[in-house]
Short mmCIF file of C-alpha atoms in Angstrom, two decimals:
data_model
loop_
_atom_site.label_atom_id
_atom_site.label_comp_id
_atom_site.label_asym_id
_atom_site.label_seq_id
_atom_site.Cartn_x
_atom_site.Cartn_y
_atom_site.Cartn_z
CA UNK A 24 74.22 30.60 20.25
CA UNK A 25 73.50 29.36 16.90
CA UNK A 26 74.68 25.99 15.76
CA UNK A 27 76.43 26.08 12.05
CA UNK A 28 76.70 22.73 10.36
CA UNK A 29 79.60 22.01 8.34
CA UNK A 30 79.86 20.11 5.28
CA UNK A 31 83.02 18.81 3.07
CA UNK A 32 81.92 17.54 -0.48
CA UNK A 33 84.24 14.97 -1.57
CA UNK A 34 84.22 14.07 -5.35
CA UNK A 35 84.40 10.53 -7.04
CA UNK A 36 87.81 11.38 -7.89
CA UNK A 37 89.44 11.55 -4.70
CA UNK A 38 91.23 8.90 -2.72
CA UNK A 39 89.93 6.86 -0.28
CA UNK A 40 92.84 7.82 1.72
CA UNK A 41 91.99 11.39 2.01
CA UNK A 42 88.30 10.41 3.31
CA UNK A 43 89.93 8.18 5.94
CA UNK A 44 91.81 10.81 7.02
CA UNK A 45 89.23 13.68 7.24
CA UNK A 46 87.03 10.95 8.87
CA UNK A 47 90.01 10.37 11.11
CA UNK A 48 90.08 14.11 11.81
CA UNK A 49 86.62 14.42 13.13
CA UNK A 50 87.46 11.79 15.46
CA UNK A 51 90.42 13.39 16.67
CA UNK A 52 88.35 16.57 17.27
CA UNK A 53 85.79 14.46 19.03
CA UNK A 54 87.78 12.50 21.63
CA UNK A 55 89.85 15.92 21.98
CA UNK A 56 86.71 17.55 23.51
CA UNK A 57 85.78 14.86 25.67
CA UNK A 58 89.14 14.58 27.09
CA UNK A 59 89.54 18.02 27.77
CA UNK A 60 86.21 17.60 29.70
CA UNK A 61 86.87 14.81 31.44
CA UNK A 62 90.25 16.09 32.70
CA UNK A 63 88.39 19.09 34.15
CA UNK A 64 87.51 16.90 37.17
CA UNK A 65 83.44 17.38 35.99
CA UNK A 66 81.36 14.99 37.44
CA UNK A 67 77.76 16.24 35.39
CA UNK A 68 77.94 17.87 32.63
CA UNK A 69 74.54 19.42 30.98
CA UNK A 70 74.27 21.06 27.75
CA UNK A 71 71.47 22.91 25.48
CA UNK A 72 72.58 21.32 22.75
CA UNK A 73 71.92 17.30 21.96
CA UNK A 74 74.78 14.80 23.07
CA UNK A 75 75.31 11.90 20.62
CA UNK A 76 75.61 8.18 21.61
CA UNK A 77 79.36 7.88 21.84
CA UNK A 78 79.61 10.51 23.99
CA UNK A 79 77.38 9.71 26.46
CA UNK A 80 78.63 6.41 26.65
CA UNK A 81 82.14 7.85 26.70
CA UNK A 82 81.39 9.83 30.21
CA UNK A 83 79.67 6.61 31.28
CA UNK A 84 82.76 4.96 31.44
CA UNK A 85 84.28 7.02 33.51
CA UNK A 86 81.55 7.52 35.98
CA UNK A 87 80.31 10.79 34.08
CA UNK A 88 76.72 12.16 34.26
CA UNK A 89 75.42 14.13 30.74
CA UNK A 90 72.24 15.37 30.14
CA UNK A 91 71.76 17.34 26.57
CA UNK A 92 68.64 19.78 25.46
CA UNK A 93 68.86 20.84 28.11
CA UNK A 94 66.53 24.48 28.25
CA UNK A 95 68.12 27.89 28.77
CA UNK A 96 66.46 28.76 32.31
CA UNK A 97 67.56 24.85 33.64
CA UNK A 98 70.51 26.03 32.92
CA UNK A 99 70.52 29.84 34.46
CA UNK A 100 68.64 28.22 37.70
CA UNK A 101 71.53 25.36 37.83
CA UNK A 102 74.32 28.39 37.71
CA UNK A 103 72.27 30.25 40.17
CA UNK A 104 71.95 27.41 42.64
CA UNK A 105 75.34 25.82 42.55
CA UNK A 106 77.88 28.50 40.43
CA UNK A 107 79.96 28.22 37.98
CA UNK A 108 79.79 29.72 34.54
CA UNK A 109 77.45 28.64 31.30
CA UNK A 110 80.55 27.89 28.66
CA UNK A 111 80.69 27.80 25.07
CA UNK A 112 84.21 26.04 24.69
CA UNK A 113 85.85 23.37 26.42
CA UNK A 114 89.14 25.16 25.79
CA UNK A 115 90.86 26.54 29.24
CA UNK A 116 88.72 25.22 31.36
CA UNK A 117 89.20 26.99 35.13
CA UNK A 118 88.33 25.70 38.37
CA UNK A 119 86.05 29.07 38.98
CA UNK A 120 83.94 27.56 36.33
CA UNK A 121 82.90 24.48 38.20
CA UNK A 122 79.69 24.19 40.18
CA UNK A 123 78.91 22.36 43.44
CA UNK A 124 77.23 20.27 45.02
CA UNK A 125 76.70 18.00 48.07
CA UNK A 126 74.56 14.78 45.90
CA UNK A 127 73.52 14.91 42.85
CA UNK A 128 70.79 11.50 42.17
CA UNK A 129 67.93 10.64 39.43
CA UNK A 130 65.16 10.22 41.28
CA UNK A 131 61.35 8.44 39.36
CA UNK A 132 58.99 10.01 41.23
CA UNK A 133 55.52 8.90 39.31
CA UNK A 134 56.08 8.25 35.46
CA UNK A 135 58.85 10.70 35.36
CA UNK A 136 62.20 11.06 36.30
CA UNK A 137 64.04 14.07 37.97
CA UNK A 138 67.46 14.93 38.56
CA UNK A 139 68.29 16.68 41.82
CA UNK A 140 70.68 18.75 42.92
CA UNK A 141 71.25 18.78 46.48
CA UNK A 142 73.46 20.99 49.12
CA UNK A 143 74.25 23.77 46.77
CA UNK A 144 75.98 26.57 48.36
CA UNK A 145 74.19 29.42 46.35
CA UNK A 146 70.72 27.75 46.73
CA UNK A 147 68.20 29.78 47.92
CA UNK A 148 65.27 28.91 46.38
CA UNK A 149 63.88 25.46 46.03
CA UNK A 150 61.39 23.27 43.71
CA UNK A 151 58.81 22.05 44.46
CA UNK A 152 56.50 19.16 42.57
CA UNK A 153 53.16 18.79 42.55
CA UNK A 154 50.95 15.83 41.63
CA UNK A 155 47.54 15.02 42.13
CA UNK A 156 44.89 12.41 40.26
CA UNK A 157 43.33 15.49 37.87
CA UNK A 158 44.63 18.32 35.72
CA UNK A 159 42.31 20.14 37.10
CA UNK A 160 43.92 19.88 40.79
CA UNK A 161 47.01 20.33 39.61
CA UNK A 162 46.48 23.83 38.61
CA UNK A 163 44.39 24.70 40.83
CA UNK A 164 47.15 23.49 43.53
CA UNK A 165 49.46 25.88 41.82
CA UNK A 166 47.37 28.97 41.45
CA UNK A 167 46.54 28.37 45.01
CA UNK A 168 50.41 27.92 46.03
CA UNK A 169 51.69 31.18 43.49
CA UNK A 170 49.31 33.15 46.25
CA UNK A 171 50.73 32.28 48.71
CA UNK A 172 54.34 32.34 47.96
CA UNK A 173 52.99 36.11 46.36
CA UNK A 174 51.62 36.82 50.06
CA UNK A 175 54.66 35.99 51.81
CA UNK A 176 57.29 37.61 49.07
CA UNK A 177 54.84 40.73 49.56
CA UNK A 178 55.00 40.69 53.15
CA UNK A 179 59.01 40.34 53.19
CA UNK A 180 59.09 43.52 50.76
CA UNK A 181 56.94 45.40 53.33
CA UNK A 182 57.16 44.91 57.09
CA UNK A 183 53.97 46.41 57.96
CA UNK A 184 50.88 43.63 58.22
CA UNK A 185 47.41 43.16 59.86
CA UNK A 186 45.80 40.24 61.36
CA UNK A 187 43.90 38.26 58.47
CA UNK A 188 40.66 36.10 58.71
CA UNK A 189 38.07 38.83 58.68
CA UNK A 190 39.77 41.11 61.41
CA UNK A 191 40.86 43.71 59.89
CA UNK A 192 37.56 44.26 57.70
CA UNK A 193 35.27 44.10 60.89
CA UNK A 194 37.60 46.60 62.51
CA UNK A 195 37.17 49.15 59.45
CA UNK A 196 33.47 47.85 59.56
CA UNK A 197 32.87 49.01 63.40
CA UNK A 198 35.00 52.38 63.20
CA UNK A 199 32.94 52.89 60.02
CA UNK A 200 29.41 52.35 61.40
CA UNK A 201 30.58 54.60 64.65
CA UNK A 202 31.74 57.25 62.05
CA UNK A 203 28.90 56.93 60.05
CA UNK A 204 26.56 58.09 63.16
CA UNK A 205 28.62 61.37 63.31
CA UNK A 206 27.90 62.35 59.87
CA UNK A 207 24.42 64.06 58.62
CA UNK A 208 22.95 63.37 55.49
CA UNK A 209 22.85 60.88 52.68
CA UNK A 210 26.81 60.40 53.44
CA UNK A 211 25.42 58.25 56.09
CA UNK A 212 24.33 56.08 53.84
CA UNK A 213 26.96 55.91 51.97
CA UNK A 214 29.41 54.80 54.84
CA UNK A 215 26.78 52.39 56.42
CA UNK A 216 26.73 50.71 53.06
CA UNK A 217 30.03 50.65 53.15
CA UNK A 218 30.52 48.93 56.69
CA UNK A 219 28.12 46.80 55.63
CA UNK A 220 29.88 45.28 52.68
CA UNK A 221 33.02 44.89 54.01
CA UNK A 222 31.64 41.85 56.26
CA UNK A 223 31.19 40.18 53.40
CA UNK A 224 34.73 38.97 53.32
CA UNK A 225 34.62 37.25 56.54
CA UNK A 226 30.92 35.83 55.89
CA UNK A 227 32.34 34.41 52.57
CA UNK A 228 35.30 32.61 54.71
CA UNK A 229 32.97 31.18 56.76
CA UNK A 230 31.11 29.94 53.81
CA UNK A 231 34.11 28.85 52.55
CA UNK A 232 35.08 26.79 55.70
CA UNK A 233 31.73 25.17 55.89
CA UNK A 234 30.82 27.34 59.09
CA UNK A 235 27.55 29.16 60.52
CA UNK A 236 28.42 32.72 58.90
CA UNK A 237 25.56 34.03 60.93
CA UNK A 238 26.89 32.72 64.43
CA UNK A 239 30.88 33.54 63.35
CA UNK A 240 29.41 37.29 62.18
CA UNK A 241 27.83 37.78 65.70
CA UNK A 242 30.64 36.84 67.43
CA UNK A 243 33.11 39.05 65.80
CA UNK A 244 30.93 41.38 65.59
CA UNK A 245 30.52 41.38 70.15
CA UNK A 246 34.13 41.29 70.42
CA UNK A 247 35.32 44.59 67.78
CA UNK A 248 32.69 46.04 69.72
CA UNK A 249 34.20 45.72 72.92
CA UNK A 250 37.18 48.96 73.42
CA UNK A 251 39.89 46.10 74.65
CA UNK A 252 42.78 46.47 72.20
CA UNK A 253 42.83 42.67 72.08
CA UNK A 254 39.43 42.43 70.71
CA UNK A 255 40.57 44.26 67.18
CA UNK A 256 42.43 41.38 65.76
CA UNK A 257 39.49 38.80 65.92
CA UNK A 258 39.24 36.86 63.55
CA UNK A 259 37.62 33.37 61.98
CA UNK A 260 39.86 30.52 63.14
CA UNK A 261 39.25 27.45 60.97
CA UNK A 262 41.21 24.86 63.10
CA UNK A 263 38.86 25.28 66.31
CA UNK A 264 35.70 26.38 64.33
CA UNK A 265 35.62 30.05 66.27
CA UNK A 266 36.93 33.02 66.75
CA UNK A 267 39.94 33.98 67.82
CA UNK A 268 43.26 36.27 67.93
CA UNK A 269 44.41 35.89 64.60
CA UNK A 270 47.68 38.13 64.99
CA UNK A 271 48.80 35.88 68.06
CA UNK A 272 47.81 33.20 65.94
CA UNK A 273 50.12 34.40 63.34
CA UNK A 274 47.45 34.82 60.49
CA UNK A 275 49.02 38.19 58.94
CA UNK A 276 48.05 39.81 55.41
CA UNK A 277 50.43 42.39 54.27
CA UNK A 278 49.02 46.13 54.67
CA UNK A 279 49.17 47.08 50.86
CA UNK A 280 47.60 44.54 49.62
CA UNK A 281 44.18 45.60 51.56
CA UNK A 282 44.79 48.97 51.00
CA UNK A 283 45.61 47.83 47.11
CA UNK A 284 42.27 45.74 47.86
CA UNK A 285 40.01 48.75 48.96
CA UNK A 286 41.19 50.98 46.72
CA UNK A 287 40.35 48.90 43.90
CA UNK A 288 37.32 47.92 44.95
CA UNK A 289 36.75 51.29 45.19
CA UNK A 290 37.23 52.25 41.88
CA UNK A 291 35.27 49.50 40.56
CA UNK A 292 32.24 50.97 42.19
CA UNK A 293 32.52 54.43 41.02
CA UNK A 294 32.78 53.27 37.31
CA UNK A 295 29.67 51.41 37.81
CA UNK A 296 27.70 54.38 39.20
CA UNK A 297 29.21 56.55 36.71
CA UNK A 298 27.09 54.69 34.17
CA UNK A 299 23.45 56.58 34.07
CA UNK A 300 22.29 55.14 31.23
CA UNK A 301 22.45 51.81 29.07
CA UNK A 302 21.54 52.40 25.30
CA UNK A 303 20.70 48.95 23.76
CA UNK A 304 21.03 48.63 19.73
CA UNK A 305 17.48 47.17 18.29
CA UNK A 306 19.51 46.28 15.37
CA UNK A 307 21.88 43.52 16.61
CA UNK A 308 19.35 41.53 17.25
CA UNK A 309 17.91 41.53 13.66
CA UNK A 310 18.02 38.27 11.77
CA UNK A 311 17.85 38.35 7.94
CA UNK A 312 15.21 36.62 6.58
CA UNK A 313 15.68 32.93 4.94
CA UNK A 314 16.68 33.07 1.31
CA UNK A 315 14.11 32.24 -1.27
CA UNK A 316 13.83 27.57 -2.12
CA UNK A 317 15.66 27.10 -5.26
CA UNK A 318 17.62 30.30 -4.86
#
């Protein structure tokens, strides 16, 4: 909503009487606002647009909290969290209108401060804050926290998962090799390469981790090979330094986002051996030569 600022132009000519009284009249308006808020029952009011000095100290004598600027998706998440409506008049105010909530506080948490909202009925998300001695770990917190909150939203949307840690990519690894030895020609190849590369995913976790890749590899490797149905959700287990049933363990990755994973990857490949040839031009590499002294 776009704010429209009046103006009345008042001549030399007039009398001071009529100033006083449009100056009265502003006040009127004024105090008529904030008593039509205040009889509302509102305990915190917050508003996009600025909130002058007299009335913020008007709600602070009467126990009000009022917080102005405040941005557009505050605002939505607020509604969202504990109802009521976003209003632009403070005519007819209805109860429906009101939000809730259990304790409302301003809390400094480092050199900021934060206003909290707490038991709202409609809440069901949260916030979380993050702070750390760098910029640097800060986003990298984040980045690493949006994949996982990804991961988990992904795996709500679809219900079908596999064991993470490496175990599902030495499972396709083994049935690949064993499917490989079926198959005559340069296709073999083709498939063993495949196998091959998709240990790299659990040798890079090891890495990762600080771990003997070789050692984890080997033991993986021993335990897909065996034909127990147990043995096909081995994983890398970072806590004990081993191996170890990662579905049990409740290490899941949702199915689509391997398949989205392999398919990809996939891709990737064949527009890299697509490319036969690279042509290189000589002359982007040419440097004109130094103008002339003097010129």
């Amino acid at each position: 909503k776009q704010w429209y600022q009046r103006r009345v132009a008042i001549t030399a000519g007039d009398n001071v009487e009529d100033y006083q009284r449009i100056v009265e009249a502003e006040w009127t308006i004024l105090y008529d606002k904030l008593d039509k808020m205040v009889a509302s029952g509102a305990k915190i009011i917050l508003s996009k647009l600025p909130i002058g000095d007299v009335a913020t100290q008007y709600f602070a004598d009467r126990d009000i909290f009022c917080a102005g600027r405040v941005t557009f998706e505050d605002l939505n998440r607020t509604v969202k969290a504990c109802g009521g409506t976003i209003l632009t008049t403070v005519n007819d105010i209805r109860p429906v209108d009101m939000g809730l909530c259990e304790l409302f506080e301003e809390v400094q948490i480092g050199n900021e401060r934060f206003n909290l909202f707490k038991g709202c009925p409609k809440a069901k998300t949260c916030t979380l804050i993050l702070r750390g001695g760098a910029e640097q770990f800060i986003d990298e917190t984040e980045r690493s926290l949006h994949d996982a909150i990804m991961i988990v939203r992904r795996a709500l949307k679809n219900d079908s998962i596999v064991a993470g840690g490496g175990a599902i990519e030495m499972e396709l690894s083994k049935e690949l090799r064993n499917y490989a030895k079926t198959i005559h020609g340069k296709e073999q190849l083709l498939i063993t390469a495949y196998a091959k590369a998709l240990e790299i995913i659990p040798r890079q976790l090891c890495e990762n981790a600080g771990f003997d890749s070789v050692t984890i590899l080997n033991k993986l490797r021993q335990k897909h090979a065996q034909d127990c149905s147990g043995g096909k959700w081995m994983g890398m287990d970072i806590s004990s330094e081993d191996i170890a049933d990662n579905f049990i363990a409740c290490v899941w990755e949702p199915s689509i986002v391997k398949r989205n994973a392999l398919t990809a990857a996939c891709e990737a490949c064949c527009v890299i051996l697509s490319i036969d040839e690279t042509v290189k031009n000589p002359n982007s590499n040419y440097q004109a030569p130094n103008a002339m002294p003097g010129m």
